[in-house]
Each structure stands twice: as structure tokens, then as C-alpha cells.
Coordinates of N, CA and C in Angstrom, one line a residue:
Chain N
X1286 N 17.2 -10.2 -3.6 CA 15.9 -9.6 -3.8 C 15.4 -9.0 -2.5
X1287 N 14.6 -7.5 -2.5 CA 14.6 -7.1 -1.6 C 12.7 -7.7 -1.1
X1288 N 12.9 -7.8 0.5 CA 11.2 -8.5 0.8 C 11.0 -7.6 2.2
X1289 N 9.4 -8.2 2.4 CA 9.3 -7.6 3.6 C 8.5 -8.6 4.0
X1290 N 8.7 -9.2 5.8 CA 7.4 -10.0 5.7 C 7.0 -10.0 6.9
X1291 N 5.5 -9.7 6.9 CA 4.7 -9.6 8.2 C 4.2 -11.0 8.6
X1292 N 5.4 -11.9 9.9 CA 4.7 -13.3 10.5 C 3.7 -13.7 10.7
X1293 N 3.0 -13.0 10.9 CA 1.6 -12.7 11.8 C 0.3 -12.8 10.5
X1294 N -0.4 -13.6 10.5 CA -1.9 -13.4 9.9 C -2.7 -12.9 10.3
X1295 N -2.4 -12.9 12.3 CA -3.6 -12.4 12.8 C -3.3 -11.9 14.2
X1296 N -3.1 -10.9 14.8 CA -3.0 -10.6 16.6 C -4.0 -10.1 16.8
X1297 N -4.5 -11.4 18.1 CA -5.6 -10.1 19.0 C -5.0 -9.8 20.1
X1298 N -5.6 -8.8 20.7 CA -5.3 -8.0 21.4 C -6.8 -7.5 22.7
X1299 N -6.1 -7.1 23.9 CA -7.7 -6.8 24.2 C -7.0 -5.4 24.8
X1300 N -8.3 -4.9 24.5 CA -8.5 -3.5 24.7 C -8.0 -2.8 25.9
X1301 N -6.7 -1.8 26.1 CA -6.1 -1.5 26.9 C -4.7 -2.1 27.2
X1302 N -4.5 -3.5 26.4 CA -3.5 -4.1 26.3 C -2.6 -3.5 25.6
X1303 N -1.0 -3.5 26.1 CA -0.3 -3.4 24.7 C -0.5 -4.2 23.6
X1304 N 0.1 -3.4 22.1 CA -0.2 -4.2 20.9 C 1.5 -4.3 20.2
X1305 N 1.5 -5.1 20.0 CA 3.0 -5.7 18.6 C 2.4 -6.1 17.2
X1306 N 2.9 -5.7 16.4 CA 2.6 -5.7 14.7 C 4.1 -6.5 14.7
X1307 N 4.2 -7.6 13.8 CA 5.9 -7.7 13.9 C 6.2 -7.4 12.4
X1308 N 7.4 -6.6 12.3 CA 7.3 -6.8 10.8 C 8.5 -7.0 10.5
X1309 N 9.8 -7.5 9.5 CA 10.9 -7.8 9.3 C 11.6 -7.2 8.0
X1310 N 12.6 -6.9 7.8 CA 13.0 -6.4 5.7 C 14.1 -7.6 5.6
X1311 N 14.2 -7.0 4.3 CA 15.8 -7.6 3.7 C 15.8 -6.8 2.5
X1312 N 16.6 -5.7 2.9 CA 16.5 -4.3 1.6 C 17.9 -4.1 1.5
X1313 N 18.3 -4.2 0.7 CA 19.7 -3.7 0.6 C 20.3 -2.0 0.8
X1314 N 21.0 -2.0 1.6 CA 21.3 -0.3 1.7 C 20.6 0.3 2.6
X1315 N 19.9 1.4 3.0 CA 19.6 2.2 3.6 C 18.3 2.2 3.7
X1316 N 17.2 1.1 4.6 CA 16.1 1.4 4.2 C 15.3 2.7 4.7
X1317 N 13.7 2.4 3.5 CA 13.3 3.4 4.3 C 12.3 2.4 4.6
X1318 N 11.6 2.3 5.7 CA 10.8 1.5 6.5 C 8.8 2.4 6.9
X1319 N 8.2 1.9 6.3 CA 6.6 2.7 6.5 C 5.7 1.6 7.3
X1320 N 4.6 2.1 7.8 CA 3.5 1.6 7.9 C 2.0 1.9 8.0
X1321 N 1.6 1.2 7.6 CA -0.2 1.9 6.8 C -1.2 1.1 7.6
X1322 N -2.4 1.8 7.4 CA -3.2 1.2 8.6 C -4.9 1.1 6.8
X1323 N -5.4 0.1 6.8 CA -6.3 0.0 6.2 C -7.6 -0.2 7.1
X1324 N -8.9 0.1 7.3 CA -10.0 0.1 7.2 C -10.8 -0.9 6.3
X1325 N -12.0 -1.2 7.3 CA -12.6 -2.1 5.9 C -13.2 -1.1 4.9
X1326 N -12.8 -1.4 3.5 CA -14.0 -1.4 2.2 C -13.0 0.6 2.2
X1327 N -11.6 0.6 2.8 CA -11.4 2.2 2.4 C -9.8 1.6 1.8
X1328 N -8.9 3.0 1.1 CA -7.4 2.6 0.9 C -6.5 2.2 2.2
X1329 N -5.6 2.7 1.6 CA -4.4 2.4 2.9 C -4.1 3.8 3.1
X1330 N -3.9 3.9 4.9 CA -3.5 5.2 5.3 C -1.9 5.5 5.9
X1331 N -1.4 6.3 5.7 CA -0.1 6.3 6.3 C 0.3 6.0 7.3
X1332 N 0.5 5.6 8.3 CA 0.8 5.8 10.1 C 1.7 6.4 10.4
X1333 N 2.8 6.1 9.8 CA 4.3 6.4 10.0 C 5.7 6.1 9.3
X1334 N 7.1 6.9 9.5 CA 7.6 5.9 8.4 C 9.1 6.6 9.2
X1335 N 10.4 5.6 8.8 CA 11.6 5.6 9.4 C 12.6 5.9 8.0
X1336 N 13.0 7.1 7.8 CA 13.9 7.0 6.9 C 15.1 7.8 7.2
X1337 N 15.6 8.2 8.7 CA 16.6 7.7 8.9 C 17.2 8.8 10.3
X1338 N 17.9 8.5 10.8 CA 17.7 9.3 12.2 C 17.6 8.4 13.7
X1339 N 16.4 8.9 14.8 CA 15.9 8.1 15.4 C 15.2 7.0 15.6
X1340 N 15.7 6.0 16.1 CA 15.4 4.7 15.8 C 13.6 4.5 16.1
X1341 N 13.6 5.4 17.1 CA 11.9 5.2 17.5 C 11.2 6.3 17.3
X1342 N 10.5 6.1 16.1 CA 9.3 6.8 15.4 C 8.2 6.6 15.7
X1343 N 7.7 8.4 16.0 CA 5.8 8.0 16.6 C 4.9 8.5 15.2
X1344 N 4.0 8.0 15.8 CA 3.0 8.2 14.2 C 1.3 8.9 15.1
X1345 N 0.5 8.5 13.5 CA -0.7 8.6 14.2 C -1.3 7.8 15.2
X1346 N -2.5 8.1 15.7 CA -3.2 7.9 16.3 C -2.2 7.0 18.0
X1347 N -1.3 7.6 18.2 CA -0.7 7.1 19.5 C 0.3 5.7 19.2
X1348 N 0.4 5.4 17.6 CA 1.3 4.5 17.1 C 2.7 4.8 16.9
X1349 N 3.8 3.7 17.6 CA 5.2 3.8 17.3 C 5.6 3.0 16.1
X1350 N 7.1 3.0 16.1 CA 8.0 2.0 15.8 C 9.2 1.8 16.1
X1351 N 9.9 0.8 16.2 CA 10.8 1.0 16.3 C 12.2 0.2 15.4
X1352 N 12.8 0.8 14.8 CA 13.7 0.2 13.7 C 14.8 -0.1 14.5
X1353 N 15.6 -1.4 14.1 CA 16.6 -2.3 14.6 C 17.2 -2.7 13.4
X1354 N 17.8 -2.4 13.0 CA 18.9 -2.7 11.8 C 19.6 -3.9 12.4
X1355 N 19.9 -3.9 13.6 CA 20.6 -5.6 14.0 C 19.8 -7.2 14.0
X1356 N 18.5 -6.9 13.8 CA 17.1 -7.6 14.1 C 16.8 -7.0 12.5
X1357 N 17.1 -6.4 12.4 CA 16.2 -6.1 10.4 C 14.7 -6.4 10.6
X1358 N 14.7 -5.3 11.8 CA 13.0 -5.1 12.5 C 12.3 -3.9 12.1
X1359 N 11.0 -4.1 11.8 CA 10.4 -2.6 11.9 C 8.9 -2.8 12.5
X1360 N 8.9 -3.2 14.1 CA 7.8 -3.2 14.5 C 7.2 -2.1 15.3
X1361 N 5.6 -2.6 14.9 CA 4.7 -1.5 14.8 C 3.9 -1.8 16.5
X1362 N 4.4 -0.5 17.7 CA 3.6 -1.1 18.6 C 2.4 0.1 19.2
X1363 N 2.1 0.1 20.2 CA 0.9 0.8 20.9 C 1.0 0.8 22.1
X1364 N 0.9 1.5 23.4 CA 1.4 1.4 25.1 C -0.3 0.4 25.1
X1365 N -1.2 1.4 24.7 CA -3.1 0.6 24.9 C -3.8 0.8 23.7
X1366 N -3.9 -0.6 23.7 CA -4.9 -0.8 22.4 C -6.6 -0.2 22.4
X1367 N -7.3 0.0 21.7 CA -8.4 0.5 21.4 C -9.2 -0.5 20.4
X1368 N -10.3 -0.5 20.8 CA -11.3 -1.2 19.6 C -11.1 -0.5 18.6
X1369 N -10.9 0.3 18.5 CA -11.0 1.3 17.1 C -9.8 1.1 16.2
X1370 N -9.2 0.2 16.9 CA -8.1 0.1 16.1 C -7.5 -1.0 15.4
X1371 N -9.2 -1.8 15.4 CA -8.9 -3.3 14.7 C -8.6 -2.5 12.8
X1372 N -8.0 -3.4 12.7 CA -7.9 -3.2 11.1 C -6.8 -4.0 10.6
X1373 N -6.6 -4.0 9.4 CA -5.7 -4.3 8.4 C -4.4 -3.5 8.0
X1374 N -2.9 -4.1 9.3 CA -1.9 -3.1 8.9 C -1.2 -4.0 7.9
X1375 N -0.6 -2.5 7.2 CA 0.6 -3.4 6.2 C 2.0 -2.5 7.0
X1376 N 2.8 -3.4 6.5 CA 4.3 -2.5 6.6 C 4.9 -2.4 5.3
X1377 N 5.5 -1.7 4.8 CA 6.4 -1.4 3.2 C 8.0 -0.9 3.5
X1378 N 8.5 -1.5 2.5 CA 10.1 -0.9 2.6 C 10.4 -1.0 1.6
X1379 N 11.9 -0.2 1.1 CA 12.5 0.1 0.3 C 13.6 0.8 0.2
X1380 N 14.8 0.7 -0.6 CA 15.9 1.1 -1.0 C 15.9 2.8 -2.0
X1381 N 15.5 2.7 -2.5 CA 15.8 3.5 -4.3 C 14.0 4.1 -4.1
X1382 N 14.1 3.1 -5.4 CA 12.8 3.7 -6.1 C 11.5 2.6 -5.9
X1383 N 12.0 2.0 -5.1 CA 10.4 0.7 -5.1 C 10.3 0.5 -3.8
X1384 N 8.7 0.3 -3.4 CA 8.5 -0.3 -2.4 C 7.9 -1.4 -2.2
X1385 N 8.4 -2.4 -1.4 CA 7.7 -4.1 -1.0 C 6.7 -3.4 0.0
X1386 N 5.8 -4.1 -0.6 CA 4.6 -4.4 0.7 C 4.4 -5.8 1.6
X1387 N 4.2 -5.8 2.5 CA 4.3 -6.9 3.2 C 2.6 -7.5 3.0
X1388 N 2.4 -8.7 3.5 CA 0.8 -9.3 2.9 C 0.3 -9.0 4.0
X1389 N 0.1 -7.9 5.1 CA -0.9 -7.5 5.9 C -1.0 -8.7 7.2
X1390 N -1.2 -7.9 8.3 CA -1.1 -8.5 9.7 C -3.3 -7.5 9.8
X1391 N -3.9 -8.6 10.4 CA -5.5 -8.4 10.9 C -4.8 -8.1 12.3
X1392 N -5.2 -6.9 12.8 CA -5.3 -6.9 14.0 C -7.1 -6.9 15.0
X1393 N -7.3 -7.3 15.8 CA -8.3 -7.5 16.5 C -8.5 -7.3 17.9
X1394 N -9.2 -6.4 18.1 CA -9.1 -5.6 19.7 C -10.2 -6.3 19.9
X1395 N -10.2 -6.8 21.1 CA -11.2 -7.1 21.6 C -12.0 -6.1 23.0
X1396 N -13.3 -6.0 22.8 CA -13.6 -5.3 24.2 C -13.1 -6.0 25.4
Chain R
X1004 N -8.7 19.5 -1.3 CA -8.0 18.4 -1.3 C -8.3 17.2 -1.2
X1005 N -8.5 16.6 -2.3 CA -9.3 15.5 -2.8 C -8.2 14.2 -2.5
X1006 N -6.7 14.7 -2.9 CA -5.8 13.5 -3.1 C -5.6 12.5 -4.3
X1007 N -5.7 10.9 -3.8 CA -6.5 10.5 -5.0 C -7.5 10.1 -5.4
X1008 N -8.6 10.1 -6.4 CA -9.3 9.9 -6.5 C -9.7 8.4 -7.1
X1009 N -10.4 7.7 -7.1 CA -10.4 6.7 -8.0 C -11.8 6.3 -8.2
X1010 N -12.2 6.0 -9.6 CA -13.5 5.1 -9.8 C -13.5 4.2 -11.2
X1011 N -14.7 3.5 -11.1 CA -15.7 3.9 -10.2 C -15.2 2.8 -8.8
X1012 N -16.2 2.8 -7.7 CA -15.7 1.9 -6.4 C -16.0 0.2 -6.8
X1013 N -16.9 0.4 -7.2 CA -17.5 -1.0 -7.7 C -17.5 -1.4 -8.8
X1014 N -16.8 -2.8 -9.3 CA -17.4 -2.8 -11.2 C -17.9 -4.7 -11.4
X1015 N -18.4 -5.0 -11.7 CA -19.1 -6.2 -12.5 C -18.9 -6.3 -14.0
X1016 N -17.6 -7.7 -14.4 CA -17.5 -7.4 -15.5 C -17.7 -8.7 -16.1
X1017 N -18.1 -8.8 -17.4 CA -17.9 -10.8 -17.8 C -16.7 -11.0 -18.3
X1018 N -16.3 -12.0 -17.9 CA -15.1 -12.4 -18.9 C -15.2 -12.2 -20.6
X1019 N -13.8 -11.2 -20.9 CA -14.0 -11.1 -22.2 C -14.4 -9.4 -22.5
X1020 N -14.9 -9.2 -21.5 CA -14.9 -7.4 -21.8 C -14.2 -6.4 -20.9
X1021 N -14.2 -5.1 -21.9 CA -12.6 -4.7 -21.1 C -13.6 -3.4 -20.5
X1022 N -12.3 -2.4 -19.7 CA -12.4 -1.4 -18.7 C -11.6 -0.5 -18.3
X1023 N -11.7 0.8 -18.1 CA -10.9 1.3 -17.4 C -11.2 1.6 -16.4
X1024 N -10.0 1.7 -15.1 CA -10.3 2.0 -14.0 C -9.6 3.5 -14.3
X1025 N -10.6 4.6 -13.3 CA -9.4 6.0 -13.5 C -8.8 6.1 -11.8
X1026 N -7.8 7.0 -12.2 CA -7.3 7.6 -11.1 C -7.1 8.9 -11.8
X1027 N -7.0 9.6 -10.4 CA -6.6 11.6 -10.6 C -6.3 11.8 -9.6
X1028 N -4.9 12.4 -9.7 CA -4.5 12.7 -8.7 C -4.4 14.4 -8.6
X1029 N -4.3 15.1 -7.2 CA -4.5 16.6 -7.3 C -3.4 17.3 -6.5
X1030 N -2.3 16.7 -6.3 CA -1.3 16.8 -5.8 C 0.2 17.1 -6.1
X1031 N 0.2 17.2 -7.7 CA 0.9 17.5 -8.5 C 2.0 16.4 -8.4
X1032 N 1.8 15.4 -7.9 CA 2.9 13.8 -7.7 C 3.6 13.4 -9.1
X1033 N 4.4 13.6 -8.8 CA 5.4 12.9 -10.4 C 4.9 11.7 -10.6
X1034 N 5.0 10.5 -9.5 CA 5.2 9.1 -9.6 C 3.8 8.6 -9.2
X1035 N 3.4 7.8 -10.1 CA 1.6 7.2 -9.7 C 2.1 5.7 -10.2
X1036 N 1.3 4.8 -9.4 CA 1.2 3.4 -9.5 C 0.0 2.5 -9.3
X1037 N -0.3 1.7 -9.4 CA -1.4 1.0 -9.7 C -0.6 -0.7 -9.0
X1038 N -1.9 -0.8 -7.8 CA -1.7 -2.4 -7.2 C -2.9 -3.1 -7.1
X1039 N -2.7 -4.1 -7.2 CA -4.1 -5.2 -6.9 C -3.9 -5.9 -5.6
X1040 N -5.2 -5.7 -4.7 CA -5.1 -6.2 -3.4 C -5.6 -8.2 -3.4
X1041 N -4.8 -8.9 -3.3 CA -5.5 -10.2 -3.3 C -5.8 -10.8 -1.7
X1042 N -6.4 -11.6 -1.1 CA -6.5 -11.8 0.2 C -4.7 -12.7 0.2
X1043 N -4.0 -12.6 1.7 CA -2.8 -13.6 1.9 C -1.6 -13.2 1.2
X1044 N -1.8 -11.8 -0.2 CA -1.2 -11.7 -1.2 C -0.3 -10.4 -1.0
X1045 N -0.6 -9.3 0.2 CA -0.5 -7.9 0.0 C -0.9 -7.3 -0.8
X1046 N -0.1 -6.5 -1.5 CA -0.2 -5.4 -2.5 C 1.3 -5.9 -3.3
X1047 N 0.1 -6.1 -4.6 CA 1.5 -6.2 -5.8 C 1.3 -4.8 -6.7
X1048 N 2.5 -4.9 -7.4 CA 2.7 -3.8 -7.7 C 2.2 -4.2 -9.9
X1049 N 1.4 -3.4 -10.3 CA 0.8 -4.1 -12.2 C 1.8 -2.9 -12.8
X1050 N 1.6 -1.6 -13.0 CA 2.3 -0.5 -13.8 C 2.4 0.1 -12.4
X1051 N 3.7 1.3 -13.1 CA 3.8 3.2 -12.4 C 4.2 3.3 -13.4
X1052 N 4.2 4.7 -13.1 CA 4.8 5.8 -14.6 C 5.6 6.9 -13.0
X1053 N 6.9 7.3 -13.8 CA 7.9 8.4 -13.0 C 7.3 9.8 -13.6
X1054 N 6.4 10.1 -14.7 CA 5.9 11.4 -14.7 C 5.3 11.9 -16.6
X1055 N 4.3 12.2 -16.6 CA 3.6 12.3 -18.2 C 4.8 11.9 -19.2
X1056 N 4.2 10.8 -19.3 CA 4.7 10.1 -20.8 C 5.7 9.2 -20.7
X1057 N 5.2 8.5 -19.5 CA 6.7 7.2 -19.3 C 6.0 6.2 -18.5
X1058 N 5.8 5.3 -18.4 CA 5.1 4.2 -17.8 C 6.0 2.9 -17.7
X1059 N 6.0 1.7 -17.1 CA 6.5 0.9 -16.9 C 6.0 0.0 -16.2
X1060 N 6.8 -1.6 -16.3 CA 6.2 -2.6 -15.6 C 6.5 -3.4 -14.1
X1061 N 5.5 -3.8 -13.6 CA 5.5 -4.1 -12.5 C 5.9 -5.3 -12.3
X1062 N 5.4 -6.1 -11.2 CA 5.9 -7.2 -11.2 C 4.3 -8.2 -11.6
X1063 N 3.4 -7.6 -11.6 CA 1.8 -8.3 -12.5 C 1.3 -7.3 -13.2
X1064 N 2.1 -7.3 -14.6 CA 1.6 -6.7 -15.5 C 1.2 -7.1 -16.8
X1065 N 0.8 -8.4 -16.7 CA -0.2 -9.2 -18.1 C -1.7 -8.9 -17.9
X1066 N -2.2 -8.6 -18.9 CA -3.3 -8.2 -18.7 C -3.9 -6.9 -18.6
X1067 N -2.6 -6.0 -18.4 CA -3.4 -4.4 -18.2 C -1.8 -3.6 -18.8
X1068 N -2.7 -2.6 -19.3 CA -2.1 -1.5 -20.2 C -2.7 -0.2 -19.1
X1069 N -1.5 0.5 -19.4 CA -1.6 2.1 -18.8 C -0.8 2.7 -19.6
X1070 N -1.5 4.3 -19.2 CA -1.1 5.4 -20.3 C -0.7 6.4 -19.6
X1071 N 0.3 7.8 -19.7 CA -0.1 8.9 -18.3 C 0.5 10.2 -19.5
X1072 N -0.9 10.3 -20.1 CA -0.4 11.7 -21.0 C -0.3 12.9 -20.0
X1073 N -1.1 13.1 -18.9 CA -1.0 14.1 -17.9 C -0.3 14.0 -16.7
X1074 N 0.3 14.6 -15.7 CA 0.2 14.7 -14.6 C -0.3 14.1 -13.6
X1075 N -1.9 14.4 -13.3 CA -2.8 14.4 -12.9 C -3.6 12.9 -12.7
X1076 N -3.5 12.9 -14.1 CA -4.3 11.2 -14.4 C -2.9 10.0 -14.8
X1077 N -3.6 8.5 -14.5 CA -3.0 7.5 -14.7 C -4.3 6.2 -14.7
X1078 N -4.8 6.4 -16.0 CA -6.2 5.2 -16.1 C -5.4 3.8 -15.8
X1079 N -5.9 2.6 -15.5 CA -5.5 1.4 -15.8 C -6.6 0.4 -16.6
X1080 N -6.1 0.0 -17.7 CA -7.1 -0.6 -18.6 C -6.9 -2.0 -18.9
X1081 N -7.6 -2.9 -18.6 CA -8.0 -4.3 -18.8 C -8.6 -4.5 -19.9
X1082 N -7.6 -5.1 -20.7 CA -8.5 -5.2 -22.1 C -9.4 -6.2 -22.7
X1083 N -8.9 -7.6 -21.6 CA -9.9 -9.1 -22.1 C -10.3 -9.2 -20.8
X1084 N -11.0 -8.8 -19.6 CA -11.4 -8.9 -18.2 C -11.2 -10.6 -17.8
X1085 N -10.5 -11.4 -17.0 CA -10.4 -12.7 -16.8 C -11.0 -13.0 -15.4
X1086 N -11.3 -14.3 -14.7 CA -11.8 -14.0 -13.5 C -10.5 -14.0 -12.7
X1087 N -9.6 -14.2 -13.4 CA -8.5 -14.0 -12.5 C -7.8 -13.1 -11.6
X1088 N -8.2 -11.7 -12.4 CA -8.4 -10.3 -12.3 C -9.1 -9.6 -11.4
X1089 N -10.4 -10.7 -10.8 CA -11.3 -10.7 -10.0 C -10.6 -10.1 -8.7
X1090 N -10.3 -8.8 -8.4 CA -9.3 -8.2 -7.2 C -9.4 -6.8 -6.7
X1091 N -8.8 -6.3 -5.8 CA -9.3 -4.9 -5.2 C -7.9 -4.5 -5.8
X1092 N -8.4 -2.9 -6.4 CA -7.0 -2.4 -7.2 C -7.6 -0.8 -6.4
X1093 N -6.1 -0.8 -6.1 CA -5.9 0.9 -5.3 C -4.1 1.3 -6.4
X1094 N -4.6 2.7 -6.7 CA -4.1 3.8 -7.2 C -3.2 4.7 -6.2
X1095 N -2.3 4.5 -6.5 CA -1.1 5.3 -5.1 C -0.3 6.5 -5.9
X1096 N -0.4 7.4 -5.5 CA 1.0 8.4 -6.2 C 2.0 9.0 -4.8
X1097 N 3.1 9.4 -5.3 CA 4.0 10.0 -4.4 C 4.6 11.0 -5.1
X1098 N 5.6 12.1 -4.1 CA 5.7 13.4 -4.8 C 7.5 13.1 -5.5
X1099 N 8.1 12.3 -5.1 CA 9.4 11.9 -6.2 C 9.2 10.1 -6.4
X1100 N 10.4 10.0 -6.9 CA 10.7 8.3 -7.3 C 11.0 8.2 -6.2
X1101 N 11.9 8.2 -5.4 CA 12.2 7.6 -4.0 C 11.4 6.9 -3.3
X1102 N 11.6 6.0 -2.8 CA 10.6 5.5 -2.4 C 10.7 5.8 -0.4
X1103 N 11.7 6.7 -0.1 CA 11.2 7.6 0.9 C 10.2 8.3 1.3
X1104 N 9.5 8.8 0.2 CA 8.6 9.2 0.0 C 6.9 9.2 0.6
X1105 N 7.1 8.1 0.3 CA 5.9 7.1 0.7 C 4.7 7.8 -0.7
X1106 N 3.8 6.6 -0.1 CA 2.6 6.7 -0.9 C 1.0 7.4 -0.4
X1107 N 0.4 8.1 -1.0 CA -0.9 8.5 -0.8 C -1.9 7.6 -1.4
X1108 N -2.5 7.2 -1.0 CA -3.3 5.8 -1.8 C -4.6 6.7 -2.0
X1109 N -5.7 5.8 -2.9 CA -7.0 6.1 -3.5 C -7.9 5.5 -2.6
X1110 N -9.5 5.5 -2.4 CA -10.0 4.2 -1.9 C -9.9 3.1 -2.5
X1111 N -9.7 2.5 -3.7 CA -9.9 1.3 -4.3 C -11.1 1.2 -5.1
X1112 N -10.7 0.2 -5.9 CA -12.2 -0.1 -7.1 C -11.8 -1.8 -6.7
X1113 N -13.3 -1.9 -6.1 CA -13.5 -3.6 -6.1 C -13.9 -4.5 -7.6
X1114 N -12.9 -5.1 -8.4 CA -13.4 -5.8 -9.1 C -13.9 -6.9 -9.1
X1115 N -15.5 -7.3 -10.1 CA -15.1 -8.8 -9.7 C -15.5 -8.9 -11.3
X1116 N -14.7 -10.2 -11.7 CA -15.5 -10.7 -13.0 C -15.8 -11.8 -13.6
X1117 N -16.9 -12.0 -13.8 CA -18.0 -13.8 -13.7 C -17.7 -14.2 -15.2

């Protein structure tokens, strides 16, 4: 069965620090690898997504990733964090036609 | 460019009465889906439909019926509201099945029900 799972309940971070989101699959085949950034009280926004090519994908707002098929990794990082960028990430993957959502990593910048 | 749209944002319901939540999408997306956000839980997946007049089930789909005569729209309807149901539901479409694709999400409709 294919999963995705974000270890993490919660990373803080302080502001100007680097940031790590960790996120992990188990997708059979070829995945394709995303991640979304939520806001309080709004949907989920895209950031970025790996479906196939170079291993290190940049997104919005100054966010990477980088995919490891040997690690069956797809973490989400930042060179300097920002207050603005506390929120609610998810990561998602998938094979075909479906995608797993992982149960969300809180991020927290601190000033 | 509206994307998707969903309402209403907020709903209060008693156990025992039903509802639809809408979505509309403006994007001409084949594929629309419907998830409920629980806290610790992620996003599970209740119905999608692959394009007007095909619908299917998710992996939490007791409790809610959907229809997709259009394009455009994909309501999700709760027909006996339980508090179980008590959850944040966001409306996603994408422009194929693939799930390369990715999703354009709605804001959400917060339910709760007493």
C-alpha cells in the first residue's frame, strides 16, 4: 500500500535559521512527490512538486526539495527561515491516479 | 480567476440534518475530489469523480453522497449530519487523473455538528 509520512508534529525554527520539513514515501513506481503549504483558517497551496528529472526542485517563496529515491526522501528545506512562514506543511505522493497526503508537519519560526 | 470556489465557509448543523457543501470549479479540471481535514489525521480522501457523470469512492466515504452532472460543479452531500463528521472539508480539482498533476484546493468549509 502506497504511504507518506511526515515524522515530525512540530519544527521550530528561528528566524534566519535553516529549516527541514522531513518527509518520506513508499509508492510503488515512479513517484510523483508535492508539497503544500497551508495557512490558518485558508486551503492548501502548492509550493512545489518533483515528477521527474532533477533531483533538487525550487518552489515558491524561496522553498526547495530535494528527492532521494535511495532514502525514499522528499524533504522540504529553506537556506533562512522567516516568521512568515510558520504554517501548516503537508507533503503528498503518488503513482497513477491517487495521491497520499501525509498528516502535516506545524512549522514555527520564531523571532 | 476564481479557481475553486467552495461554500458556504462555515456551517452549524444538529445531528440528524443534512447538507450540501458546493464546490465550482473555473478551470475546466476533469478530476475534482472532496477531503476532510481531521487534526493528527491529514487529508483523507470521501469521493472524486474523473469527469461529468462518474463519481467514486474514497477511502471515507459513509456518510456522503456526490453527484458531478457538470464539469464545473461537484456538491458533497451529508444526508444524516453525525458529530462525527464534525471536520474541515476542502474541494480539490486537477486538470487530468494523474496524479502528477497536482491539486488546486478550495478554502474549506468548517463543519461542526452538535
Amino acid at each position: 500500500a502506497q504511504s507518506v509520512a511526515q515524522p515530525e508534529d512540530q519544527v521550530n525554527v528561528a528566524e534566519g535559521n535553516p529549516l527541514t520539513v522531513k518527509c518520506t514515501y513508499s509508492v510503488s513506481g515512479n513517484p510523483y512527490l508535492f508539497w503544500y503549504v497551508q495557512y490558518p483558517n485558508r486551503g492548501l497551496q502548492f509550493l512545489l512538486k518533483y515528477i521527474t528529472g532533477d533531483n533538487l526542485v525550487k518552489g515558491s517563496y524561496g522553498f526547495e526539495a530535494e528527492f532521494n529515491k535511495s532514502q525514499t526522501s522528499f524533504h522540504l528545506k529553506k537556506p533562512s527561515a522567516l516568521v512568515s512562514d510558520s504554517a501548516l506543511y503537508f507533503c503528498a505522493g503518488g503513482a497513477t491516479n491517487k495521491l497520499i497526503f501525509g498528516t502535516g508537519t506545524l512549522l514555527a519560526v520564531q523571532p | 480567476n476564481a479557481g475553486v470556489t467552495q461554500t458556504p465557509k462555515f456551517q452549524v448543523l444538529k445531528t440528524g440534518q443534512s447538507m450540501t457543501l458546493q464546490c465550482a470549479q473555473d478551470m475546466n479540471h476533469e478530476y475534482m475530489s472532496w477531503y476532510r481535514q481531521d487534526p493528527g489525521m491529514g487529508l483523507r480522501l470521501i469521493h472524486y469523480s474523473v469527469g461529468a457523470g462518474i463519481t467514486d469512492q474514497g477511502e471515507v466515504p459513509n456518510g456522503y453522497n456526490v453527484s458531478r452532472s457538470t464539469t464545473e460543479d461537484f456538491p458533497l452531500r451529508l444526508l444524516s449530519a453525525a458529530p462525527s463528521q464534525t471536520s474541515v472539508y476542502f474541494c480539490a480539482s486537477r486538470m487530468g487523473q494523474g496524479a502528477r498533476y497536482g491539486y488546486t484546493f478550495g478554502s474549506g468549509t468548517r463543519l461542526t455538528v452538535v
